[in-house]
mmCIF file of C-alpha atoms in Angstrom:
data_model
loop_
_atom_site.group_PDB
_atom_site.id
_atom_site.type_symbol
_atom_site.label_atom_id
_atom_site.label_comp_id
_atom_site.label_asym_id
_atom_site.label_seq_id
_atom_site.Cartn_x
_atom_site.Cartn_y
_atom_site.Cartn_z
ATOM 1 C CA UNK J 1 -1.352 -12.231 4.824
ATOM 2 C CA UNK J 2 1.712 -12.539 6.929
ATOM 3 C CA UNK J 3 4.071 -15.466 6.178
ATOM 4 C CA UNK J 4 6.362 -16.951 9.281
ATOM 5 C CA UNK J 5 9.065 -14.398 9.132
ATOM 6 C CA UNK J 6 6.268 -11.973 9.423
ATOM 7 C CA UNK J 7 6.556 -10.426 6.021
ATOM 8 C CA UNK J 8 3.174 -8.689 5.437
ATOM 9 C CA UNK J 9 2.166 -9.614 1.791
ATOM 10 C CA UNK J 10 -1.089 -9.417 -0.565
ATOM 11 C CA UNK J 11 -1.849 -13.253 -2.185
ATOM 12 C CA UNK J 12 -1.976 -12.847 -6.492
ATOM 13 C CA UNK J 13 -3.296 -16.018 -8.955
ATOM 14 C CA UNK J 14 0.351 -15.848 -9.470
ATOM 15 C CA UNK J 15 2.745 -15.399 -6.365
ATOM 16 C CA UNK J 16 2.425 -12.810 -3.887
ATOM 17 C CA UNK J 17 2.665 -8.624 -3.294
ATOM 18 C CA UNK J 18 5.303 -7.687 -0.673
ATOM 19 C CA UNK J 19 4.457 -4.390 0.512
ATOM 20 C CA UNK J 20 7.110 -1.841 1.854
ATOM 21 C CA UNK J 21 8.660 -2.518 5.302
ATOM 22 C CA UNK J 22 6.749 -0.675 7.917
ATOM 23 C CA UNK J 23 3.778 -0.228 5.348
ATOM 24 C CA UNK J 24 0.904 -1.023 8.336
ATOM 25 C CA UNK J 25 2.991 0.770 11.037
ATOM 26 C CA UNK J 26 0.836 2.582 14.041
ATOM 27 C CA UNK J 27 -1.976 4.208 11.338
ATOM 28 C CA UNK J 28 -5.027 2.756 12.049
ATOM 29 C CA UNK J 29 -9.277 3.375 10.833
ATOM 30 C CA UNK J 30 -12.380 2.866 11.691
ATOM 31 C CA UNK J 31 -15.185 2.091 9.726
ATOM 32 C CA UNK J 32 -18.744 0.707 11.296
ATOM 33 C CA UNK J 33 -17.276 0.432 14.659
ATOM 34 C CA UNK J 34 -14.023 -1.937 13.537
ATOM 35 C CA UNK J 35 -10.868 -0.538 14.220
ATOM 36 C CA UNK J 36 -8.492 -1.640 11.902
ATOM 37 C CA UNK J 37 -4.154 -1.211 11.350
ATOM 38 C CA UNK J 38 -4.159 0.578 7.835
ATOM 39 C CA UNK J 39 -1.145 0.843 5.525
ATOM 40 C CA UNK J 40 0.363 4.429 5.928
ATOM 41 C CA UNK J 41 0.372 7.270 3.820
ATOM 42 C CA UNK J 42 4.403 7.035 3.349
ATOM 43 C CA UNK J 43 3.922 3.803 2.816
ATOM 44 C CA UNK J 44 1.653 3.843 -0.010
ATOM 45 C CA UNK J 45 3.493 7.002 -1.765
ATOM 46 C CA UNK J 46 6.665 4.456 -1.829
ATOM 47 C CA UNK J 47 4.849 1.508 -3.018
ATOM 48 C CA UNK J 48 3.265 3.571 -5.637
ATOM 49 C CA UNK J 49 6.511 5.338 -6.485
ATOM 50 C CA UNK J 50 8.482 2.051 -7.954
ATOM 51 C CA UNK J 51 8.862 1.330 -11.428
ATOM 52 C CA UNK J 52 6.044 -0.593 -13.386
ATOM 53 C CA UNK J 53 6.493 -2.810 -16.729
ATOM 54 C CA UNK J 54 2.446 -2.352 -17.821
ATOM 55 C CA UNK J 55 2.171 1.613 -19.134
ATOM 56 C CA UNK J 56 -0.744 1.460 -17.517
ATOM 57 C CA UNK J 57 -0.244 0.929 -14.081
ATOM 58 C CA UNK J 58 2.274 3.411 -14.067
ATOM 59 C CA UNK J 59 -0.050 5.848 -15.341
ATOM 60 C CA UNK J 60 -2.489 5.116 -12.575
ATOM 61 C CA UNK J 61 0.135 5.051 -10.174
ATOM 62 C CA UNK J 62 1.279 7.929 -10.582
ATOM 63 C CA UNK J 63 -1.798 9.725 -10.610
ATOM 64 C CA UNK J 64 -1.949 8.205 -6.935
ATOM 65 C CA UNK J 65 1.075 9.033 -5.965
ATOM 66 C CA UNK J 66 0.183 12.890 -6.821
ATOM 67 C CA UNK J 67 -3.507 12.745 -5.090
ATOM 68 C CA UNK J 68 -1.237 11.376 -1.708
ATOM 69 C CA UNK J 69 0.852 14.178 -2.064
ATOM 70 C CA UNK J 70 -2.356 16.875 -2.414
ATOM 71 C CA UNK J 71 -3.402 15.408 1.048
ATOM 72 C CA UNK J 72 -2.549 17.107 4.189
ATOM 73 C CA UNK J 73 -3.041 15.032 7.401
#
């Protein structure tokens, strides 16, 4: 979603998910002929990179984080 400032964020049961600030930049997909903005690789690596309360998700996330880094564009 994108509120009236223009913030991109993710609705939750319980408040919202900003993401970082140019997380959907120029990167785009396609996928069964739609072409689609997608968030970018930088973008995801920072996201993924902050601090997490639930062991967990930081676990996972950082699992992520090294899989992004393994990929060469």
């Amino acid at each position: 979603a994108r509120d009236e400032a223009g913030t991109v964020w993710t609705p939750l049961r319980e408040g919202r998910a900003a993401w970082p600030d140019q997380a959907f930049g120029d990167d785009a997909a396609e996928l069964l002929g739609v072409r689609v903005r997608v968030m970018s690789r930088s973008a995801l690596i920072a996201d993924k990179s902050e601090a997490r309360d639930n062991p967990a998700v930081a676990a996972k996330d950082r699992a992520d984080v090294e899989m992004l880094l393994r990929i060469v564009r």
